[in-house]
XYZ file of C-alpha atoms in Angstrom:
783
model
C -15.503 67.223 22.226
C -14.887 70.816 21.582
C -14.754 73.916 24.005
C -15.683 77.529 23.871
C -13.665 79.110 21.027
C -12.036 81.510 22.978
C -8.329 82.438 22.700
C -7.617 81.108 26.427
C -8.992 77.624 25.475
C -8.238 77.321 21.610
C -4.734 75.942 22.690
C -1.933 75.198 20.114
C -2.572 74.485 16.602
C -1.422 71.387 15.320
C 1.607 72.859 13.241
C 2.514 74.877 16.424
C 2.674 71.809 18.525
C 4.659 69.741 15.943
C 7.163 72.845 15.533
C 7.828 73.009 19.180
C 8.323 69.123 19.128
C 10.789 69.432 16.355
C 12.688 72.336 17.898
C 12.621 71.217 21.579
C 12.358 67.441 21.429
C 9.587 65.043 22.719
C 8.349 65.165 26.083
C 10.184 61.955 27.236
C 12.843 61.312 29.656
C 16.462 60.506 28.714
C 16.710 57.018 28.349
C 19.377 55.388 30.642
C 21.733 52.954 28.583
C 20.129 49.866 28.035
C 22.167 46.753 27.527
C 21.870 44.930 24.178
C 22.419 41.113 23.776
C 25.786 42.056 22.157
C 26.488 44.254 24.966
C 25.870 41.676 27.527
C 27.936 39.220 25.742
C 30.971 41.428 25.587
C 30.481 42.378 29.241
C 30.586 38.668 30.224
C 33.540 38.173 27.814
C 35.341 41.011 29.460
C 35.822 38.948 32.759
C 39.854 38.457 32.970
C 39.785 34.810 34.002
C 37.328 33.834 31.241
C 39.532 35.357 28.650
C 42.430 33.444 30.046
C 40.137 30.355 30.039
C 39.144 30.914 26.398
C 43.077 31.918 25.514
C 44.185 28.711 26.967
C 41.775 26.631 24.998
C 42.725 28.499 21.800
C 46.571 27.950 22.722
C 45.816 24.059 22.798
C 43.969 24.086 19.664
C 47.092 25.814 17.780
C 49.211 23.215 19.395
C 47.191 20.361 17.998
C 45.969 19.055 21.265
C 42.154 18.829 20.108
C 40.949 16.955 23.091
C 42.425 19.311 25.871
C 41.121 22.310 23.842
C 37.705 21.116 23.388
C 37.550 20.569 27.421
C 38.708 23.840 28.007
C 36.699 25.825 25.630
C 33.337 23.538 26.631
C 33.819 24.903 30.331
C 34.438 28.380 29.055
C 31.333 28.263 27.115
C 29.487 26.872 29.967
C 30.668 29.745 32.225
C 29.637 32.262 29.395
C 26.182 30.708 29.089
C 25.359 30.791 32.766
C 26.268 34.514 32.999
C 24.439 35.472 29.759
C 21.401 33.693 30.498
C 21.027 35.153 33.774
C 21.445 38.740 32.810
C 19.542 38.474 29.676
C 16.558 37.119 31.576
C 16.777 39.979 33.981
C 16.972 42.425 31.154
C 13.903 40.932 29.743
C 11.941 41.307 32.880
C 13.053 45.034 33.291
C 11.504 45.782 29.782
C 8.315 43.804 30.779
C 8.197 46.418 33.865
C 8.827 49.197 31.635
C 5.843 48.422 29.514
C 3.511 48.206 32.509
C 1.936 51.648 31.644
C 1.894 53.572 28.320
C 0.513 57.134 29.391
C -1.595 59.403 27.275
C -2.908 63.010 27.538
C -6.094 64.793 26.756
C -5.189 68.262 25.244
C -6.669 71.249 23.480
C -5.533 71.976 19.883
C -7.081 74.376 17.608
C -10.234 74.502 20.225
C -10.608 70.702 19.901
C -9.778 68.063 22.753
C -7.860 65.110 21.334
C -5.884 62.182 22.736
C -2.303 62.233 22.180
C 0.422 60.117 23.544
C 2.373 61.716 26.447
C 5.741 62.169 24.483
C 3.930 64.076 22.060
C 2.769 66.849 24.581
C 4.519 70.261 23.439
C 5.236 73.388 25.572
C 2.152 75.330 25.328
C -0.195 72.766 25.207
C -3.489 73.048 27.112
C -3.957 69.914 29.369
C -7.241 68.654 30.442
C -6.838 66.871 33.891
C -9.459 64.661 35.563
C -9.278 62.225 38.294
C -7.230 59.242 37.433
C -4.903 61.097 35.007
C -1.238 61.265 34.951
C 0.040 64.588 34.468
C 2.145 64.317 31.440
C 4.353 67.506 32.117
C 5.061 70.608 33.996
C 2.160 72.954 33.684
C 0.562 76.126 35.241
C -3.116 75.743 36.122
C -5.479 78.005 34.537
C -9.027 76.348 35.489
C -9.577 73.744 38.442
C -12.542 72.448 40.444
C -11.323 70.715 43.821
C -8.259 69.520 42.279
C -5.877 67.550 44.302
C -2.618 65.617 43.191
C -0.400 62.825 44.654
C 2.936 63.958 44.038
C 4.373 61.011 46.261
C 6.582 59.975 43.548
C 8.499 63.289 43.367
C 8.314 64.481 47.024
C 7.610 61.474 49.055
C 4.571 63.001 50.817
C 1.907 60.357 51.777
C -1.176 62.230 51.233
C -2.317 64.276 48.068
C -1.921 68.066 47.806
C -4.559 70.653 46.996
C -3.701 72.925 43.916
C -4.771 76.544 43.680
C -5.221 78.687 40.432
C -2.072 80.520 38.889
C -1.915 84.282 39.415
C 0.767 84.707 37.043
C 1.352 81.824 34.489
C 4.978 83.224 33.618
C 6.392 82.650 37.118
C 8.914 80.101 37.426
C 7.513 76.999 39.048
C 8.576 76.233 42.646
C 9.849 72.606 43.966
C 6.789 70.368 43.963
C 5.533 69.762 47.739
C 2.907 71.392 49.994
C -0.667 72.667 49.329
C -1.998 75.524 47.257
C 0.705 75.533 44.476
C -0.807 76.704 41.205
C 1.433 74.370 39.167
C 1.224 70.491 38.263
C 4.036 68.389 37.917
C 4.868 65.453 35.221
C 4.421 62.015 36.706
C 2.060 63.098 39.387
C -1.401 61.598 39.624
C -4.802 63.337 39.962
C -6.705 61.967 42.672
C -9.659 64.455 42.962
C -11.196 67.174 40.826
C -10.537 68.557 37.324
C -8.553 71.167 35.795
C -6.770 72.689 32.614
C -3.390 73.521 32.579
C -0.730 75.294 30.332
C 2.398 72.961 29.700
C 5.417 75.235 30.522
C 8.138 72.416 30.698
C 8.652 69.125 28.923
C 10.711 66.144 29.017
C 14.391 67.181 30.471
C 13.199 70.214 31.539
C 10.514 68.872 33.778
C 11.044 68.089 37.417
C 11.157 64.450 36.413
C 13.490 65.362 33.537
C 16.092 67.097 35.704
C 16.337 64.074 38.010
C 16.672 61.762 35.019
C 19.709 64.001 33.711
C 21.187 64.094 37.094
C 21.637 60.385 36.904
C 23.930 60.357 33.901
C 26.401 62.244 36.088
C 26.581 59.387 38.484
C 28.698 56.393 38.466
C 27.287 52.904 39.614
C 29.473 51.706 42.443
C 31.941 48.948 40.663
C 31.954 45.427 42.316
C 34.563 44.945 45.001
C 35.028 41.291 44.239
C 35.521 41.967 40.602
C 38.376 44.487 41.267
C 39.993 41.911 43.965
C 39.594 38.817 41.667
C 41.369 40.858 38.730
C 44.363 41.618 41.090
C 44.672 37.938 42.361
C 44.248 36.764 38.665
C 46.950 39.267 37.639
C 49.189 38.036 40.225
C 48.719 34.357 39.313
C 49.056 34.974 35.547
C 52.323 36.611 36.167
C 53.573 33.928 38.761
C 52.315 31.154 36.325
C 54.204 32.638 33.276
C 57.356 32.774 35.147
C 57.236 29.246 36.295
C 56.176 28.020 32.792
C 59.266 29.538 31.256
C 61.367 28.200 33.794
C 59.976 24.641 33.405
C 60.520 24.928 29.455
C 64.202 25.847 29.939
C 64.413 23.210 32.776
C 62.897 20.449 30.761
C 64.585 21.317 27.555
C 68.267 21.712 28.896
C 67.927 18.638 30.948
C 65.784 16.287 29.037
C 66.212 17.661 25.406
C 63.042 17.698 23.229
C 61.888 21.365 23.347
C 58.395 20.405 22.141
C 57.811 18.098 24.855
C 59.129 21.052 26.923
C 56.697 23.568 25.599
C 53.850 21.018 26.571
C 55.444 20.646 30.115
C 55.495 24.359 30.605
C 51.928 24.687 29.207
C 50.658 21.832 31.963
C 52.488 23.832 34.647
C 50.793 26.857 33.667
C 47.580 25.180 33.832
C 48.325 23.659 37.241
C 49.341 27.253 38.510
C 46.606 29.275 36.935
C 43.415 29.281 38.907
C 40.816 28.763 35.885
C 38.093 27.711 38.620
C 37.899 31.356 39.949
C 35.742 32.759 37.280
C 33.557 29.614 36.817
C 33.088 29.540 40.846
C 32.558 33.501 41.172
C 29.900 33.245 38.269
C 28.193 30.557 39.396
C 27.982 31.614 43.204
C 26.717 34.975 42.009
C 24.297 33.472 39.272
C 23.062 31.063 41.950
C 22.359 33.754 44.531
C 20.180 35.515 41.935
C 18.477 32.310 41.266
C 17.774 31.851 44.826
C 16.537 35.538 45.553
C 14.362 34.985 42.711
C 12.276 32.679 44.401
C 11.744 35.330 47.210
C 10.659 37.728 44.560
C 13.846 39.756 44.457
C 15.324 40.499 40.723
C 19.110 41.194 40.921
C 19.900 43.268 37.760
C 23.596 42.861 38.590
C 24.546 39.597 40.272
C 27.438 40.930 42.154
C 25.187 43.336 44.096
C 23.973 40.296 46.011
C 27.394 39.861 47.708
C 27.777 43.662 48.155
C 24.415 43.934 50.018
C 25.550 41.152 52.462
C 28.411 43.628 53.463
C 25.912 46.694 53.715
C 26.361 48.739 56.988
C 23.541 51.418 56.499
C 20.383 50.776 55.061
C 18.655 53.959 53.991
C 15.042 53.569 53.165
C 12.389 55.732 51.721
C 9.196 55.909 53.927
C 5.925 56.056 51.358
C 5.729 52.745 49.675
C 8.682 51.430 50.981
C 8.080 51.242 54.937
C 4.356 51.971 54.568
C 1.857 50.276 52.403
C 1.279 53.880 50.301
C -2.397 53.692 50.892
C -4.364 55.717 53.514
C -6.398 54.005 56.508
C -8.535 55.047 59.208
C -6.269 54.928 62.309
C -8.399 56.620 64.972
C -11.970 58.093 65.385
C -12.513 60.955 68.121
C -15.343 62.014 69.583
C -15.845 65.739 70.608
C -15.499 64.863 74.240
C -12.051 63.476 73.610
C -12.903 59.682 73.766
C -11.017 57.699 71.005
C -11.233 54.619 68.820
C -8.473 52.979 67.243
C -9.178 51.141 64.529
C -5.937 48.795 64.216
C -4.733 47.626 60.877
C -7.151 44.384 60.351
C -9.915 43.690 58.351
C -12.111 42.842 61.235
C -13.489 46.267 62.927
C -16.335 46.787 65.407
C -17.039 50.622 65.728
C -18.370 51.232 69.037
C -21.778 52.791 69.189
C -20.737 56.342 69.829
C -18.298 56.586 67.075
C -20.821 54.848 64.349
C -22.463 58.242 63.513
C -19.185 59.902 62.947
C -18.010 57.116 60.460
C -21.244 57.230 58.557
C -21.274 60.933 58.135
C -17.585 60.978 57.230
C -18.535 58.292 54.469
C -21.503 60.514 53.419
C -19.093 63.518 52.839
C -17.235 61.605 50.422
C -17.775 60.885 46.795
C -20.095 57.701 46.124
C -17.129 56.180 43.843
C -13.848 57.440 45.309
C -10.538 57.880 43.722
C -9.127 60.002 46.491
C -6.933 57.660 48.949
C -8.482 59.458 51.921
C -12.061 58.781 50.768
C -11.142 55.143 49.777
C -9.901 54.968 53.469
C -13.504 56.171 54.615
C -15.338 53.905 52.342
C -13.316 50.853 53.451
C -14.082 51.859 57.082
C -17.879 52.029 56.567
C -17.713 48.692 54.829
C -15.830 46.780 57.392
C -17.370 48.437 60.427
C -20.971 49.763 59.703
C -24.364 48.294 58.146
C -27.720 49.599 56.770
C -29.001 50.689 60.216
C -26.273 53.294 60.618
C -27.747 55.865 58.459
C -25.874 54.832 55.254
C -27.428 55.607 51.723
C -30.230 53.393 50.831
C -31.275 52.467 47.110
C -33.585 55.545 46.986
C -31.042 57.970 48.124
C -29.526 60.341 45.392
C -26.642 62.766 45.749
C -28.331 66.162 45.114
C -25.489 68.584 45.375
C -21.693 68.735 46.441
C -19.964 71.663 47.678
C -16.339 71.519 46.863
C -12.979 72.436 48.518
C -12.045 76.275 48.303
C -9.007 77.911 49.272
C -10.931 80.091 51.687
C -12.925 77.148 52.982
C -11.056 73.599 53.153
C -13.997 71.780 53.584
C -16.610 69.607 51.340
C -20.211 69.149 51.661
C -22.095 66.305 50.211
C -26.020 66.701 50.268
C -28.350 63.602 49.882
C -31.889 63.347 49.190
C -33.323 60.869 51.660
C -36.138 58.217 50.890
C -38.320 59.420 53.533
C -41.954 59.596 52.605
C -41.484 63.626 53.294
C -38.687 64.439 50.929
C -35.698 65.944 52.818
C -31.935 66.651 52.493
C -29.385 65.174 54.765
C -26.134 67.017 54.747
C -22.637 65.856 55.528
C -19.265 67.854 55.730
C -15.737 66.814 56.079
C -12.413 68.874 55.807
C -9.782 70.515 57.732
C -10.460 70.676 61.502
C -10.582 74.403 61.647
C -12.899 74.849 58.569
C -15.151 72.299 60.096
C -15.115 73.990 63.411
C -15.993 77.433 61.595
C -18.907 75.591 59.895
C -20.144 74.383 63.199
C -19.610 77.968 64.849
C -18.070 76.066 67.923
C -17.324 78.580 70.901
C -13.738 79.331 72.275
C -13.919 76.068 74.978
C -14.719 73.809 72.144
C -12.289 75.068 69.829
C -9.423 74.624 72.599
C -10.465 71.069 73.134
C -10.642 70.710 69.114
C -7.159 72.091 68.858
C -5.866 69.778 71.701
C -7.317 66.743 70.128
C -5.666 67.734 66.664
C -2.477 68.488 68.102
C -2.435 64.677 69.994
C -3.524 63.196 66.739
C -0.801 65.100 64.620
C 1.963 64.043 66.985
C 1.328 60.569 65.897
C 1.620 61.519 62.325
C -1.949 61.239 61.576
C -3.926 63.384 58.895
C -6.810 64.851 60.607
C -10.052 65.597 58.895
C -13.355 67.005 60.978
C -16.687 65.725 60.367
C -20.095 67.330 60.856
C -23.722 66.720 59.967
C -26.718 68.947 59.187
C -30.103 68.756 57.463
C -32.307 70.708 54.962
C -35.991 70.861 54.591
C -37.195 70.359 50.872
C -36.650 73.658 48.728
C -34.041 75.508 47.298
C -30.327 74.477 48.724
C -28.365 77.431 49.882
C -25.699 79.050 47.709
C -22.760 78.104 50.137
C -22.020 75.330 52.862
C -21.945 78.112 55.478
C -25.434 78.449 55.446
C -26.402 75.027 56.786
C -26.811 74.552 60.728
C -23.722 72.087 61.122
C -23.138 69.937 64.173
C -19.765 68.879 64.925
C -19.425 64.808 65.173
C -15.564 64.559 65.836
C -12.244 63.657 63.944
C -11.107 61.075 61.723
C -7.527 60.414 61.740
C -5.736 58.814 58.583
C -2.417 57.134 58.405
C -0.335 55.408 55.596
C -0.134 52.104 57.403
C 3.282 50.531 58.233
C 4.079 47.288 56.190
C 3.186 44.310 58.549
C 6.690 42.850 58.599
C 8.785 46.123 58.497
C 9.540 46.056 62.517
C 10.927 42.394 62.475
C 13.072 43.398 59.352
C 14.329 46.415 61.129
C 14.853 44.468 64.250
C 17.032 41.889 62.444
C 18.951 44.405 60.589
C 19.741 46.004 64.123
C 21.091 42.774 65.063
C 23.176 42.094 62.184
C 24.780 45.552 62.841
C 23.004 47.305 60.185
C 22.124 51.057 60.936
C 18.653 51.742 59.247
C 17.892 55.362 58.356
C 14.490 56.703 57.102
C 14.794 59.428 54.426
C 11.381 60.642 53.488
C 9.856 64.156 51.962
C 6.984 63.888 54.489
C 6.552 65.904 57.325
C 8.588 65.357 60.670
C 5.765 64.462 62.809
C 4.517 61.899 60.241
C 8.122 60.664 59.742
C 8.633 60.279 63.515
C 5.562 58.210 63.851
C 6.583 55.718 61.111
C 9.844 55.502 62.592
C 8.647 54.776 66.286
C 6.457 51.919 64.710
C 9.094 50.398 62.638
C 11.640 50.428 65.604
C 13.804 53.112 64.003
C 15.614 55.457 66.587
C 14.120 58.998 66.610
C 16.383 60.612 68.882
C 17.637 62.960 66.263
C 15.151 63.880 63.495
C 16.666 66.302 60.711
C 14.747 68.176 58.371
C 15.653 69.406 54.894
C 15.435 72.924 55.657
C 17.820 72.540 58.766
C 20.216 70.757 56.520
C 20.306 73.228 53.426
C 22.505 75.687 55.348
C 25.179 73.524 56.855
C 28.587 73.420 55.648
C 30.190 69.934 54.548
C 31.605 69.016 58.036
C 28.446 69.782 60.210
C 26.407 68.035 57.424
C 28.607 65.096 58.009
C 28.282 65.126 61.562
C 24.536 65.497 61.644
C 24.186 62.400 59.123
C 26.433 60.468 61.181
C 24.164 60.905 64.160
C 20.691 60.910 62.801
C 18.390 58.329 61.840
C 15.439 60.068 60.598
C 15.530 62.717 57.740
C 12.239 64.493 56.875
C 11.076 66.944 54.208
C 14.265 66.013 52.148
C 14.412 66.978 48.650
C 15.885 64.530 45.953
C 19.222 66.502 45.800
C 19.508 66.143 49.593
C 18.846 62.457 49.578
C 21.757 62.308 47.176
C 23.853 64.374 49.412
C 23.074 62.061 52.511
C 23.954 59.088 50.660
C 27.387 60.352 49.420
C 28.125 61.592 53.005
C 27.816 58.312 54.146
C 29.784 56.702 51.692
C 32.535 59.339 52.429
C 32.187 58.329 56.033
C 33.250 54.704 55.179
C 29.998 53.084 55.206
C 28.706 50.299 52.720
C 25.156 51.954 51.867
C 22.193 50.380 50.518
C 19.270 52.661 49.601
C 15.637 51.566 49.105
C 13.053 53.736 47.219
C 10.052 53.494 44.815
C 9.882 57.156 43.376
C 11.510 59.414 40.926
C 13.127 61.365 43.832
C 14.666 58.296 44.823
C 16.121 57.546 41.631
C 19.690 59.715 41.992
C 20.390 58.321 45.434
C 19.515 54.678 44.279
C 22.280 54.964 41.599
C 24.902 56.765 44.079
C 24.449 54.228 46.565
C 26.640 51.060 46.803
C 23.496 48.865 46.286
C 20.258 50.445 44.999
C 17.102 48.705 45.834
C 13.882 49.442 44.063
C 10.140 48.587 44.453
C 9.093 46.853 41.454
C 5.316 46.790 42.057
C 4.745 50.588 42.796
C 8.248 51.681 41.821
C 8.631 54.026 38.676
C 10.711 53.134 35.559
C 13.458 55.707 36.747
C 14.010 53.985 39.997
C 14.117 50.661 38.470
C 16.665 51.677 35.927
C 18.901 53.319 38.727
C 18.864 50.254 41.005
C 20.729 47.222 41.080
C 18.201 45.241 42.962
C 14.112 45.134 42.311
C 11.686 44.069 44.931
C 8.868 42.610 42.959
C 6.679 42.006 45.830
C 7.629 45.519 47.199
C 8.252 43.557 50.768
C 10.700 45.669 52.840
C 11.379 42.337 54.561
C 12.994 40.903 51.119
C 15.925 43.060 51.627
C 16.775 41.196 55.003
C 16.328 37.941 52.806
C 18.968 39.533 50.375
C 21.273 40.467 53.189
C 21.272 37.070 54.661
C 21.876 35.372 51.277
C 24.658 37.793 50.456
C 26.467 37.150 53.931
C 26.059 33.426 53.125
C 27.491 33.756 49.556
C 30.292 35.614 50.932
C 31.286 33.115 53.801
C 30.861 30.154 51.447
C 32.958 32.018 48.688
C 35.619 32.397 51.057
C 35.500 28.577 51.575
C 35.395 27.818 47.935
C 38.220 30.290 47.164
C 40.071 28.793 50.144
C 39.774 25.218 48.906
C 40.876 26.275 45.440
C 44.104 27.815 46.655
C 44.529 24.698 48.749
C 44.106 22.159 45.997
C 46.471 23.956 43.513
C 49.383 23.156 45.946
C 49.487 19.393 45.253
C 48.376 19.775 41.616
C 51.200 22.177 41.058
C 53.644 20.357 43.388
C 53.126 16.751 41.556
C 53.692 18.521 38.182
C 56.731 20.101 39.234
C 58.074 17.057 41.256
C 59.287 14.731 38.509
C 60.621 17.613 36.464
C 62.972 18.723 39.593
C 64.176 15.434 40.490
C 64.392 13.845 37.090
C 61.798 11.336 37.855
C 58.991 9.904 35.206
C 56.282 12.701 34.170
C 53.412 12.203 36.350
C 50.586 14.197 34.848
C 49.794 15.493 31.411
C 47.401 18.194 30.319
C 44.476 15.944 30.199
C 45.023 15.048 33.780
C 45.354 18.539 34.823
C 42.208 19.592 32.863
C 40.105 16.812 34.614
C 41.252 17.848 37.919
C 40.846 21.492 37.572
C 37.617 21.708 35.504
C 35.746 18.750 36.778
C 36.748 17.947 40.394
C 37.171 21.617 41.752
C 34.170 23.103 40.340
C 32.106 20.175 41.603
C 33.518 20.501 44.899
C 33.223 24.104 44.701
C 29.306 23.727 44.003
C 29.244 22.010 47.267
C 30.138 25.048 49.116
C 27.527 27.173 47.323
C 24.930 25.098 48.807
C 26.503 25.000 52.160
C 24.054 26.200 54.974
C 24.623 29.551 56.565
C 26.303 30.015 59.545
C 24.438 30.169 63.060
C 25.587 33.629 63.617
C 25.065 34.998 60.013
C 22.510 37.845 61.121
C 23.977 38.314 64.648
C 27.372 39.540 63.636
C 28.552 43.070 62.161
C 29.113 43.549 58.725
C 32.732 42.640 57.514
C 34.924 45.630 57.051
C 34.463 47.733 53.916
C 38.373 47.062 53.090
C 38.576 43.459 53.684
C 40.020 41.525 51.269
C 38.499 38.301 50.011
C 42.135 36.860 49.365
C 43.441 37.781 52.420
C 47.174 36.650 53.610
C 45.753 34.465 56.606
C 43.053 32.892 53.914
C 46.063 32.078 51.720
C 48.263 30.790 54.188
C 45.737 28.424 55.704
C 45.119 27.075 52.398
C 48.651 26.593 51.363
C 49.365 24.999 54.581
C 46.540 22.521 53.992
C 47.712 21.897 50.363
C 51.359 21.471 51.661
C 50.042 18.591 53.939
C 47.992 16.962 50.967
C 50.896 17.359 48.690
C 53.186 15.768 51.232
C 51.204 12.644 51.607
C 50.572 12.035 48.075
C 54.061 12.491 47.051
C 55.221 10.048 49.751
C 52.787 7.563 47.944
C 54.235 8.516 44.788
C 57.854 8.177 45.732
C 57.220 4.974 47.544
C 55.639 3.266 44.681
C 58.530 4.125 42.233
C 60.851 2.726 45.084
C 58.998 -0.565 45.218
C 59.436 -0.910 41.476
C 55.846 -0.508 40.314
C 55.263 0.084 36.535
C 54.994 3.845 35.444
C 51.137 3.420 34.629
C 50.248 1.840 37.858
C 52.144 4.591 39.587
C 50.536 7.205 37.722
C 47.090 5.637 38.662
C 47.863 5.112 42.229
C 49.063 8.757 42.656
C 46.217 10.157 40.485
C 43.805 8.192 42.797
C 45.403 9.246 46.076
C 45.467 13.027 44.807
C 41.371 12.748 44.114
C 41.165 11.457 47.657
C 43.239 14.236 48.979
C 41.142 16.574 47.225
C 37.959 15.235 48.486
C 39.332 15.212 52.032
C 40.365 18.925 51.779
C 36.733 19.596 50.750
C 35.496 18.148 53.760
C 38.053 19.877 55.987
C 37.663 23.441 54.712
C 33.678 22.789 55.108
C 34.196 23.108 58.878
C 35.673 26.292 59.249
C 33.664 29.101 60.349
C 32.919 32.333 58.502
C 35.884 33.918 60.111
C 38.169 31.608 58.696
C 41.219 33.324 57.298
C 40.102 36.769 58.151
C 42.689 39.405 58.951
């Protein structure tokens, strides 16, 4: 399809476009690092205890103990497989999410409109925009007709913004947000009207691209358990090496046979080193991710499940996270001040005096709407009106539409009716002040209108005025101002709160988690949604107010406020960083491109998978596939349960190593018959211990799991009280088994029978330790 062959609309030539793409790069965002199969495998193998486990198997293989080597290597391979399968599955799901959309663009090149891939749009291209199009790049508007764009992914605003013509296309584009800007931005969605725009920024130079580049400068928060486990492994390894060397020297000196001394040293080393830690930690995190997947929560990093359980602050976006990211009619208001609240259910019965208002609001909308507000008006009419309410019949036709203009923010639809004498029915909707002007209201009526609009706006509603008129057959007037309009009332639209949000916020509060709303929307809307959600609204901060503050005052405001409105992406990031600097464990939820930097900077980034953007999902560690805010509470609950049970499992492992190591050392110290060989140690540590630890993974949550405050950020998994309790229990078990061993020897039992009796007693003591540890509460071993 071709346009007029004027210089303005001829666009770039194909050669010019290709030249700019070659010199400036394709119109695409910088790719964040994606993990390959080899990368995932190397990441798994870098776990320190897995490396020790594999190393132990290799050592046994070199020493010729093939059976013991195969046992160790088999369990090491199983641990690697569990972690690898989970992480590879996660990456496959993320790739599927990335491929949900493949945007294309309609551009004018050589005077001809052609479809090209979004990445092939070049600076200077003329882009043709229509309803439903995704804007491929930042561009200055040259032509438009009633153009409205949804920029919520960039700004967080819950309603579309109208656009105006560019006076000087060389001007630098301002930041997105607000009405009447002569620019459109990459990633935004055209919901009404049409236009032609000249591309001024592509790829990393666009607003989306700048956000994407900022992500590369942010470091993901490292898992705390990984660091703690690595530290305890280093300590255990050093202790094990010292004791193993001492054992070799003691055995070789006292008994002779240095080869046997080496084997005895390796046995003691195995008894001392906690090989189970990587197995238990990997299984706990993988099982937690598996359990969360049943709640439609995808964990990109399994360790984030545990971290979420320690969150002290949950920062949440409003649009699409707390709300459903769709408009609905919340209130109809009559000119006399009477109002009707529609509620948020599908069953609506509109009272008689409001039916005409709803009908004409529908008639003033497009027959097949794309605009979210017009969709809401259609839904209201579908749910609450019928054919007797003056809705268009089969013979009604849309005769003419008067679109929005910068000087008159109202639109009018003229319908030809199916009456015997053809006539025109006229319906208008738009900004209340514009509708008031069309209806020529007097001063008293204007005062009443302003009061009603203020009351509705205070509740966070987007307010539209509605009017009606008629026209006899003949020529239609040139402008909508020439119709004799009658004011019918106001319609208040809102982005409804998700059904489970208040309960989720209440449960977070009972768990000691502070919920903070950070949104790009207006303060009145943010306050209204926060009230509905149960978030404190005593202190509402705006982006403009925060922009001029120094770091100390900014930190003070962040510490006290729970609602932040009209916030830009870099301010979201600054808020998250201020909370982290204040010692909080920060979880951040969001779905838009504007949320991505703060998602990555937070300890736990939680992205919405359904409505969320690729950039937000890439930056997050957890993805809610069902976009349900309540799933976050499920993840917090599971994270706390995992940590509680993990402490029990680690305490059990500490405890069980005491009798194992003690029974390995006892014969060497006192010159008694060797009790256990490598196969016994391998059996105990690689079968009994992990199986018992898995019992702890399935342990039910504590009754107060969501009624206690989050654990301290500096709390250690391996605290001294935990180690002390474990050693005391293990010492008791060792004393009992050692007594059985010594008594059996004293009574002259054959060595094989003594070994079998002692080994059986040790297994029973391990099972008994497991039962004892399960009875301890979540605060067991806490400093």
